[in-house]
CSV table of C-alpha atoms in Angstrom, one decimal:
chain,number,residue,atom,x,y,z
N,15,MET,CA,0.0,0.0,0.0
N,16,ARG,CA,1.2,3.5,-0.9
N,17,ALA,CA,1.7,6.0,1.9
N,18,LEU,CA,-0.8,8.8,1.9
N,19,VAL,CA,1.0,10.9,4.5
N,20,VAL,CA,4.5,11.8,5.5
N,21,ILE,CA,5.2,11.4,9.2
N,22,GLU,CA,7.8,13.5,11.0
N,23,ILE,CA,8.9,12.9,14.5
N,24,ASP,CA,10.5,15.6,16.6
N,25,ARG,CA,13.1,13.4,18.4
N,26,ASP,CA,13.8,16.1,21.0
N,27,ALA,CA,10.2,16.5,21.9
N,28,CYS,CA,9.5,12.7,22.1
N,29,VAL,CA,9.5,11.4,25.6
N,30,GLY,CA,9.0,7.7,24.8
N,31,SER,CA,5.4,7.4,26.0
N,32,SER,CA,4.9,4.9,23.2
N,33,VAL,CA,1.3,6.1,22.8
N,34,CYS,CA,1.9,6.1,19.1
N,35,VAL,CA,3.0,2.4,19.2
N,36,ALA,CA,0.0,1.5,21.2
N,37,LEU,CA,-2.4,3.2,18.8
N,38,ALA,CA,-0.6,2.4,15.5
N,39,GLY,CA,1.9,-0.3,16.1
N,40,GLU,CA,2.3,-1.1,12.4
N,41,VAL,CA,3.4,2.5,11.7
N,42,PHE,CA,5.5,3.4,14.7
N,43,ARG,CA,8.2,1.7,16.8
N,44,LEU,CA,10.5,2.8,19.6
N,45,ASP,CA,14.2,2.7,18.5
N,46,SER,CA,16.9,1.4,20.8
N,47,THR,CA,17.1,4.7,22.6
N,48,GLY,CA,13.4,4.7,23.5
N,49,VAL,CA,12.5,7.4,20.9
N,50,SER,CA,9.7,7.0,18.4
N,51,ALA,CA,10.6,6.2,14.8
N,52,VAL,CA,8.5,5.5,11.7
N,53,LYS,CA,8.4,1.9,10.8
N,54,ASN,CA,5.9,2.0,7.9
N,55,PRO,CA,4.0,5.2,7.0
N,56,ALA,CA,1.5,3.0,5.1
N,57,GLY,CA,1.0,0.6,8.0
N,58,ALA,CA,-2.4,2.0,9.1
N,59,SER,CA,-5.2,4.1,7.9
N,60,VAL,CA,-4.7,7.9,7.9
N,61,ALA,CA,-7.4,8.1,10.6
N,62,ASP,CA,-5.4,5.8,12.8
N,63,ILE,CA,-2.1,7.7,12.2
N,64,LEU,CA,-3.9,11.0,13.0
N,65,GLU,CA,-5.3,9.4,16.2
N,66,ALA,CA,-1.7,8.4,17.2
N,67,ALA,CA,-0.4,11.9,16.4
N,68,GLU,CA,-3.1,13.5,18.4
N,69,GLY,CA,-2.6,11.1,21.3
N,70,CYS,CA,1.1,12.0,21.6
N,71,PRO,CA,1.5,13.8,25.0
N,72,THR,CA,4.2,16.2,23.6
N,73,MET,CA,2.9,16.8,20.1
N,74,ALA,CA,6.1,15.3,18.7
N,75,ILE,CA,4.4,13.9,15.6
N,76,THR,CA,3.7,16.0,12.5
N,77,VAL,CA,1.6,14.5,9.7
N,78,ARG,CA,1.7,15.9,6.2
N,79,ASN,CA,-0.2,15.3,3.0
N,80,VAL,CA,2.2,13.3,0.8
N,81,GLU,CA,1.2,15.2,-2.3
N,82,THR,CA,0.8,18.8,-1.2
N,83,GLY,CA,3.2,18.7,1.8
N,84,GLY,CA,0.6,20.6,3.8
N,85,VAL,CA,0.4,19.9,7.5
N,86,VAL,CA,-2.6,17.7,8.4
N,87,PHE,CA,-1.7,17.6,12.1
N,88,PRO,CA,-1.3,19.5,14.3
N,89,ARG,CA,-3.9,21.9,12.9
N,90,GLU,CA,-4.0,25.5,14.2
N,91,LEU,CA,-5.3,25.4,17.7
N,92,GLY,CA,-5.4,28.7,19.4
N,93,THR,CA,-2.5,27.7,21.6
N,94,GLY,CA,-1.0,31.1,21.8
N,95,ASN,CA,-0.3,32.0,25.4
N,96,GLY,CA,-0.3,35.7,24.6
N,97,GLU,CA,-4.0,35.8,23.8
N,98,ARG,CA,-5.0,36.9,27.2
N,99,GLY,CA,-2.5,39.8,27.3
N,100,ALA,CA,-3.8,41.0,23.9
N,101,SER,CA,-7.4,41.4,25.2
N,102,PRO,CA,-8.2,44.2,27.6
E,28,MET,CA,0.8,-2.2,43.7
E,29,ALA,CA,3.4,-5.0,43.8
E,30,THR,CA,5.8,-2.9,45.9
E,31,LEU,CA,3.3,-2.2,48.6
E,32,SER,CA,2.4,-5.8,48.8
E,33,ALA,CA,6.1,-6.8,49.0
E,34,GLU,CA,6.9,-4.5,51.8
E,35,LEU,CA,4.1,-5.7,54.0
E,36,LEU,CA,4.0,-8.6,56.4
E,37,PRO,CA,1.5,-11.3,55.5
E,38,ALA,CA,-0.9,-10.2,58.2
E,39,ASP,CA,-0.7,-6.6,57.0
E,40,ARG,CA,-1.4,-7.8,53.4
E,41,ASP,CA,-4.8,-9.0,54.6
E,42,ARG,CA,-5.4,-5.7,56.5
E,43,PHE,CA,-4.5,-3.6,53.4
E,44,SER,CA,-6.0,-6.0,50.8
E,45,MET,CA,-8.4,-3.3,49.5
E,46,LEU,CA,-5.6,-0.8,49.1
E,47,ILE,CA,-3.4,-3.3,47.4
E,48,ARG,CA,-6.2,-4.5,45.1
E,49,TYR,CA,-7.1,-1.0,43.9
E,50,LEU,CA,-3.7,0.3,43.5
E,51,ALA,CA,-2.7,-2.7,41.4
E,52,LYS,CA,-5.4,-1.4,39.0
E,53,TRP,CA,-4.0,2.1,38.9
E,54,PHE,CA,-2.3,2.1,35.5
E,55,VAL,CA,0.4,4.4,36.8
E,56,PHE,CA,1.7,1.5,38.9
E,57,ALA,CA,1.0,-1.2,36.3
E,58,ASP,CA,3.0,-2.8,33.5
E,59,PRO,CA,1.7,-3.4,30.0
E,60,PRO,CA,-0.5,-4.9,28.8
E,61,TYR,CA,-3.0,-3.7,31.5
E,62,HIS,CA,-1.2,-0.3,31.7
E,63,THR,CA,-1.7,0.3,28.0
E,64,ARG,CA,-5.2,-1.0,27.9
E,65,ALA,CA,-6.4,1.3,30.7
E,66,ARG,CA,-4.3,4.3,29.8
E,67,MET,CA,-5.4,4.3,26.2
E,68,LEU,CA,-9.0,4.6,27.2
E,69,VAL,CA,-8.4,8.0,28.7
E,70,ASN,CA,-5.3,9.1,26.7
E,71,LYS,CA,-7.3,11.1,24.2
E,72,ALA,CA,-9.2,13.0,26.9
E,73,PHE,CA,-5.8,14.3,28.2
E,74,SER,CA,-4.0,14.9,24.9
E,75,PRO,CA,-2.6,18.3,24.2
E,76,THR,CA,-5.5,19.0,21.8
E,77,SER,CA,-8.1,18.1,24.5
E,78,ALA,CA,-6.2,20.2,27.0
E,79,GLU,CA,-6.4,23.2,24.7
E,80,ARG,CA,-10.1,22.7,24.4
E,81,LEU,CA,-10.3,23.0,28.2
E,82,ARG,CA,-8.3,26.3,28.2
E,83,PRO,CA,-11.2,28.7,28.0
E,84,ARG,CA,-13.1,26.9,30.8
E,85,THR,CA,-9.9,26.8,32.9
E,86,ARG,CA,-9.5,30.5,32.3
E,87,ALA,CA,-13.1,31.2,33.4
E,88,ILE,CA,-12.5,29.2,36.6
E,89,VAL,CA,-9.3,31.1,37.3
E,90,ASP,CA,-11.1,34.4,36.8
E,91,ASP,CA,-14.0,33.4,39.1
E,92,LEU,CA,-11.6,32.4,41.9
E,93,LEU,CA,-9.6,35.6,41.6
E,94,ALA,CA,-12.8,37.8,41.3
E,95,GLU,CA,-13.8,36.4,44.7
E,96,VAL,CA,-10.6,37.6,46.5
E,97,ARG,CA,-9.5,40.6,44.4
E,98,ALA,CA,-11.1,43.3,46.7
E,99,ARG,CA,-9.6,41.8,49.8
E,100,GLY,CA,-6.0,42.7,49.0
E,101,SER,CA,-4.6,39.5,50.5
E,102,MET,CA,-5.1,35.8,50.5
E,103,ASP,CA,-3.6,32.5,51.3
E,104,PHE,CA,-2.9,31.3,47.8
E,105,VAL,CA,-3.2,27.6,48.8
E,106,GLY,CA,-6.5,28.0,50.6
E,107,ALA,CA,-8.2,30.6,48.3
E,108,PHE,CA,-6.9,29.4,44.9
E,109,ALA,CA,-4.5,26.5,44.4
E,110,GLN,CA,-6.5,23.9,46.2
E,111,HIS,CA,-9.6,24.7,44.2
E,112,LEU,CA,-8.6,25.2,40.5
E,113,PRO,CA,-7.1,21.8,39.7
E,114,VAL,CA,-9.8,19.7,41.5
E,115,MET,CA,-12.5,21.8,39.8
E,116,VAL,CA,-11.1,21.3,36.3
E,117,ILE,CA,-10.6,17.5,36.8
E,118,ALA,CA,-14.0,17.1,38.5
E,119,GLU,CA,-15.8,18.9,35.7
E,120,SER,CA,-14.0,16.8,33.0
E,121,MET,CA,-14.9,13.6,34.8
E,122,GLY,CA,-18.5,14.6,35.5
E,123,VAL,CA,-18.1,14.7,39.3
E,124,PRO,CA,-20.0,17.6,41.0
E,125,VAL,CA,-17.5,20.4,41.7
E,126,GLU,CA,-19.4,21.4,44.9
E,127,HIS,CA,-18.2,18.1,46.4
E,128,ARG,CA,-14.6,19.1,45.9
E,129,MET,CA,-13.6,19.7,49.5
E,130,MET,CA,-14.7,16.2,50.4
E,131,ILE,CA,-12.7,14.8,47.4
E,132,LYS,CA,-9.7,16.8,48.5
E,133,GLU,CA,-9.9,15.5,52.0
E,134,TRP,CA,-9.9,11.9,50.9
E,135,SER,CA,-7.2,12.5,48.3
E,136,GLU,CA,-5.1,14.1,51.1
E,137,GLU,CA,-5.5,10.9,53.1
E,138,ILE,CA,-4.6,8.7,50.1
E,139,SER,CA,-1.5,10.8,49.3
E,140,GLY,CA,0.1,10.0,52.7
E,141,LEU,CA,1.1,6.6,51.2
E,142,PHE,CA,2.8,7.9,48.0
E,143,PHE,CA,4.3,11.1,49.3
E,144,ILE,CA,5.6,9.2,52.4
E,145,LYS,CA,4.4,11.5,55.2
E,146,ALA,CA,7.3,11.1,57.6
E,147,ASN,CA,5.3,12.0,60.6
E,148,GLU,CA,2.4,9.6,60.0
E,149,PRO,CA,3.1,6.0,61.0
E,150,ASP,CA,-0.5,5.2,60.3
E,151,ARG,CA,-0.4,6.5,56.8
E,152,ARG,CA,-1.4,3.1,55.2
E,153,GLU,CA,-4.5,2.9,57.4
E,154,ARG,CA,-5.4,6.4,56.5
E,155,SER,CA,-4.6,5.9,52.8
E,156,GLN,CA,-6.9,2.8,52.6
E,157,LYS,CA,-9.7,4.6,54.5
E,158,GLY,CA,-9.4,7.6,52.1
E,159,LEU,CA,-9.5,5.4,49.1
E,160,ALA,CA,-12.5,3.4,50.4
E,161,GLN,CA,-14.4,6.7,50.9
E,162,LEU,CA,-13.6,7.9,47.5
E,163,VAL,CA,-14.7,4.6,46.0
E,164,ASP,CA,-17.9,4.7,47.9
E,165,TYR,CA,-18.5,8.2,46.7
E,166,LEU,CA,-17.8,7.4,43.0
E,167,ALA,CA,-19.6,4.0,42.8
E,168,PRO,CA,-23.1,5.5,42.5
E,169,LEU,CA,-21.9,8.1,40.0
E,170,VAL,CA,-20.4,5.3,37.8
E,171,ARG,CA,-23.7,3.4,38.1
E,172,GLU,CA,-25.6,6.5,37.2
E,173,ARG,CA,-23.5,7.1,34.1
E,174,ARG,CA,-24.0,3.5,33.1
E,175,ALA,CA,-27.7,4.1,33.0
E,176,HIS,CA,-27.5,7.6,31.5
E,177,PRO,CA,-24.2,8.2,29.8
E,178,THR,CA,-23.2,11.8,29.0
E,179,ASP,CA,-20.1,13.3,27.4
E,180,ASP,CA,-17.9,13.2,30.5
E,181,LEU,CA,-14.9,11.0,31.3
E,182,ILE,CA,-16.7,8.6,33.6
E,183,SER,CA,-19.2,7.9,30.8
E,184,ALA,CA,-16.4,7.3,28.4
E,185,LEU,CA,-14.9,4.7,30.7
E,186,VAL,CA,-18.2,3.0,31.3
E,187,LEU,CA,-19.0,2.9,27.6
E,188,ALA,CA,-15.6,1.4,26.8
E,189,GLU,CA,-16.2,-1.2,29.5
E,190,GLU,CA,-19.6,-2.1,28.0
E,191,ARG,CA,-18.3,-2.0,24.4
E,192,GLY,CA,-15.5,-4.5,24.6
E,193,ASP,CA,-15.2,-5.7,28.2
E,194,LEU,CA,-12.0,-3.7,28.2
E,195,LEU,CA,-12.1,-2.8,31.9
E,196,SER,CA,-14.0,-4.6,34.7
E,197,GLU,CA,-16.3,-2.5,37.0
E,198,GLU,CA,-13.6,-2.5,39.7
E,199,GLU,CA,-11.0,-1.4,37.1
E,200,VAL,CA,-13.3,1.5,36.0
E,201,LEU,CA,-13.7,2.6,39.7
E,202,ALA,CA,-10.0,2.3,40.3
E,203,THR,CA,-9.2,4.3,37.2
E,204,CYS,CA,-11.7,7.0,38.3
E,205,THR,CA,-10.0,7.2,41.7
E,206,LEU,CA,-6.6,7.5,40.0
E,207,LEU,CA,-7.7,10.3,37.7
E,208,LEU,CA,-9.4,12.2,40.4
E,209,PHE,CA,-6.5,11.9,42.8
E,210,ALA,CA,-3.6,12.3,40.4
E,211,GLY,CA,-5.6,15.0,38.5
E,212,HIS,CA,-5.2,17.6,41.1
E,213,GLU,CA,-2.8,17.1,44.1
E,214,SER,CA,0.4,17.7,42.3
E,215,THR,CA,-1.0,20.6,40.1
E,216,THR,CA,-2.1,22.3,43.3
E,217,PHE,CA,1.4,22.3,44.8
E,218,THR,CA,3.2,23.1,41.6
E,219,LEU,CA,1.0,26.2,41.3
E,220,VAL,CA,2.1,27.2,44.9
E,221,ASN,CA,5.7,26.5,44.3
E,222,GLY,CA,5.5,28.4,41.0
E,223,LEU,CA,4.0,31.5,42.5
E,224,LEU,CA,6.6,31.4,45.3
E,225,ALA,CA,9.5,31.1,42.7
E,226,LEU,CA,8.0,34.0,40.6
E,227,LEU,CA,7.6,36.3,43.6
E,228,ARG,CA,11.0,35.5,44.9
E,229,HIS,CA,12.5,36.5,41.5
E,230,PRO,CA,10.9,39.9,40.9
E,231,ASP,CA,12.9,40.3,37.7
E,232,GLN,CA,11.3,37.2,36.2
E,233,TRP,CA,7.9,38.1,37.5
E,234,ASN,CA,8.1,41.6,35.9
E,235,ARG,CA,9.2,40.0,32.6
E,236,LEU,CA,6.1,37.8,32.6
E,237,ARG,CA,3.9,40.8,33.5
E,238,SER,CA,5.2,42.8,30.5
E,239,ASP,CA,5.3,39.8,28.1
E,240,PRO,CA,2.4,37.3,28.4
E,241,ALA,CA,4.0,35.2,25.7
E,242,LEU,CA,6.5,34.1,28.3
E,243,ALA,CA,3.8,32.2,30.2
E,244,LYS,CA,4.6,28.9,28.4
E,245,GLY,CA,8.3,29.1,29.2
E,246,ALA,CA,7.4,30.2,32.8
E,247,ALA,CA,5.3,27.1,33.3
E,248,GLU,CA,8.2,24.9,32.1
E,249,GLU,CA,10.8,26.6,34.2
E,250,ILE,CA,8.5,26.4,37.3
E,251,LEU,CA,8.2,22.6,36.7
E,252,ARG,CA,12.0,22.3,36.3
E,253,TYR,CA,13.0,24.6,39.1
E,254,ASP,CA,10.5,23.4,41.8
E,255,GLY,CA,7.9,20.9,40.4
E,256,THR,CA,6.3,19.4,43.4
E,257,VAL,CA,6.9,15.7,42.6
E,258,LYS,CA,10.6,15.3,43.5
E,259,ALA,CA,10.9,11.6,42.9
E,260,THR,CA,9.1,8.5,41.8
E,261,PHE,CA,9.6,4.8,42.6
E,262,ARG,CA,10.4,1.9,40.4
E,263,SER,CA,10.8,-1.8,41.1
E,264,ILE,CA,13.7,-3.3,39.3
E,265,LYS,CA,12.5,-6.3,37.1
E,266,GLU,CA,15.8,-7.2,35.5
E,267,THR,CA,19.3,-6.7,36.8
E,268,VAL,CA,20.9,-3.8,34.9
E,269,VAL,CA,24.1,-1.8,35.2
E,270,MET,CA,23.5,2.0,35.2
E,271,GLY,CA,26.1,4.7,35.8
E,272,GLY,CA,28.5,2.0,37.1
E,273,LYS,CA,26.1,0.7,39.6
E,274,THR,CA,24.3,-2.7,39.5
E,275,LEU,CA,20.6,-2.5,40.1
E,276,GLU,CA,19.5,-6.0,41.1
E,277,SER,CA,16.2,-7.6,40.1
E,278,GLY,CA,13.7,-7.2,43.0
E,279,GLN,CA,15.3,-4.0,44.4
E,280,ARG,CA,13.5,-0.7,44.5
E,281,ALA,CA,14.8,2.5,43.1
E,282,LEU,CA,13.9,6.1,43.8
E,283,LEU,CA,14.2,8.2,40.7
E,284,VAL,CA,15.0,11.7,41.8
E,285,LEU,CA,13.5,13.9,39.2
E,286,ALA,CA,14.5,17.0,41.0
E,287,SER,CA,18.1,16.1,40.8
E,288,ALA,CA,17.9,15.5,37.0
E,289,ASN,CA,16.2,18.9,36.7
E,290,ARG,CA,19.2,20.6,38.2
E,291,ASP,CA,21.8,18.5,36.3
E,292,PRO,CA,24.6,20.9,35.2
E,293,ALA,CA,25.4,18.6,32.3
E,294,LYS,CA,21.9,19.3,30.9
E,295,PHE,CA,21.1,22.8,32.1
E,296,THR,CA,23.3,25.8,32.0
E,297,ASP,CA,23.5,27.5,35.4
E,298,PRO,CA,20.8,25.0,36.7
E,299,ASP,CA,20.0,26.9,40.0
E,300,ARG,CA,19.1,30.0,38.1
E,301,PHE,CA,15.3,30.6,37.7
E,302,ASP,CA,14.9,31.8,34.1
E,303,ILE,CA,11.4,31.7,32.5
E,304,SER,CA,12.8,32.0,29.0
E,305,ARG,CA,15.2,29.0,29.4
E,306,SER,CA,15.4,27.2,26.1
E,307,PRO,CA,15.6,24.3,25.5
E,308,ASN,CA,14.2,23.1,28.8
E,309,PRO,CA,14.0,19.3,28.7
E,310,HIS,CA,13.0,18.8,32.3
E,311,LEU,CA,11.7,15.6,33.7
E,312,ALA,CA,9.1,17.0,36.1
E,313,PHE,CA,6.5,14.8,34.4
E,314,GLY,CA,8.7,11.8,34.2
E,315,ASN,CA,9.6,10.0,31.0
E,316,GLY,CA,8.7,6.9,29.1
E,317,ILE,CA,5.4,5.0,29.3
E,318,HIS,CA,4.5,6.4,32.7
E,319,ILE,CA,5.0,10.0,31.7
E,320,CYS,CA,2.3,12.1,33.5
E,321,LEU,CA,-1.0,11.6,31.6
E,322,GLY,CA,-2.2,15.0,32.8
E,323,ALA,CA,0.9,17.0,31.8
E,324,PRO,CA,-0.9,18.9,29.0
E,325,LEU,CA,-3.7,19.9,31.3
E,326,ALA,CA,-1.4,20.8,34.1
E,327,ARG,CA,0.5,23.1,31.7
E,328,VAL,CA,-2.7,24.9,30.7
E,329,GLU,CA,-3.6,25.4,34.3
E,330,LEU,CA,-0.2,26.8,35.2
E,331,GLN,CA,-0.1,29.1,32.2
E,332,GLU,CA,-3.6,30.5,32.7
E,333,THR,CA,-3.0,31.0,36.4
E,334,PHE,CA,0.2,33.0,36.2
E,335,LEU,CA,-1.1,35.0,33.3
E,336,ALA,CA,-4.2,36.0,35.3
E,337,LEU,CA,-2.2,36.7,38.4
E,338,ALA,CA,0.2,38.9,36.5
E,339,SER,CA,-2.6,40.9,34.9
E,340,THR,CA,-5.2,41.2,37.6
E,341,LEU,CA,-3.5,41.6,41.0
E,342,PRO,CA,-1.4,44.7,40.9
E,343,GLY,CA,1.7,44.8,43.2
E,344,LEU,CA,1.3,41.1,44.1
E,345,ARG,CA,4.0,40.1,46.6
E,346,LEU,CA,4.7,37.6,49.4
E,347,ALA,CA,3.2,38.6,52.7
E,348,THR,CA,5.8,36.5,54.6
E,349,ASP,CA,9.1,34.8,53.9
E,350,ASP,CA,8.4,32.1,56.5
E,351,ILE,CA,7.0,29.3,54.4
E,352,GLU,CA,6.1,25.9,56.1
E,353,TYR,CA,6.2,22.7,54.1
E,354,GLN,CA,4.4,19.3,54.6
E,355,ILE,CA,6.9,16.8,56.0
E,356,THR,CA,7.0,14.4,53.1
E,357,ILE,CA,9.8,12.7,51.3
E,358,VAL,CA,8.8,12.7,47.6
E,359,ASN,CA,6.9,15.9,47.2
E,360,ARG,CA,7.4,19.4,48.2
E,361,ALA,CA,4.3,21.2,49.3
E,362,ALA,CA,3.9,24.5,51.1
E,363,THR,CA,1.0,24.3,53.7
E,364,ALA,CA,0.1,28.0,53.1
E,365,LEU,CA,1.3,30.9,50.9
E,366,PRO,CA,0.1,34.3,52.2
E,367,VAL,CA,0.3,37.0,49.5
E,368,GLU,CA,-0.9,40.6,49.2
E,369,TRP,CA,-1.6,43.2,46.6
E,370,GLN,CA,-3.2,46.6,46.0
E,371,PRO,CA,-6.9,45.9,46.0
């Protein structure tokens, strides 16, 4: 099966929770240092890969559309911490 | 909890059988596969994305709590704020009535004696078991109620998962609820307290945050590194390993001192300096690996929102005393009170 997404892992952000492995074990594995690595980007449905990315406690997983390169996860979330300061 | 069972005499194992049975079902103390099965049922509810969805509600609770005290010009930050916010946020997410929070806090406090190792309480196991039994008795009817009438709260999600695939037994659901409710607020309460103390003891950093709210994220991380309340966690050694030139034998117990790692000069430049713009800041306040704190993203939101609100709504906020008393515990650092004052 052809991969529909490109999966990037921020190795510095990864804390080895292995949530991604629990949710999409055909796609992710932990390497010998306990950090997540991509085993097979076509190993699960895009929905399952997104579920694994969203489940990551440190948002270490970025998922891109393989054709456009556009980011599918994380989507824009209103995470800015400056919001409050900007309002009166 | 295997370690609790192992450290008790056989007669005590009978006496504390309820405590042992429930804590063995707390996924924080369990190995895979049970750990993974139970944690994955609630993982999504505590993801960074879910925590962001709780930010506006968290902010509203923060504002309500501060609105109650603002005109007074002084408060005990523990009693008036920090002991309320985290338990309110977790109770609301779970579907537990927030007006029962002081009861829940009392039982949690009793339970905590076991884990935080209250040095001055030889009867901490009895009290821990009693607190847990009371929390279970309180939650059981709520769980039954959600089974009959599920809503969109966390208890319902657990009950539905149980019914869908027999993933968790009824006792496992109850144990998981006690874990979430307990672990969902105790340590956040005291990290809020330690954080405000650190900020007010470093006026330069406090003023930086006041003038640049975008620093709130970094401030939360630095507070966790500098004085996160959970100073250490336990592990049981399952296989003999050599680490740092020492042999850890199978069957031994190890105390992982997170606080020491967080001041490691090999990892952090000038580790005893409190710097809210420290970057990178790879602290271990939430642990690491499969048992990394489930509630970390939510705790971060609570810390960020609290310090942003304090910085913008209480002018001239300062410590009212330098004489801070701490609970006498081994693995966590928790001030019993934090009197502060401001211009009302």
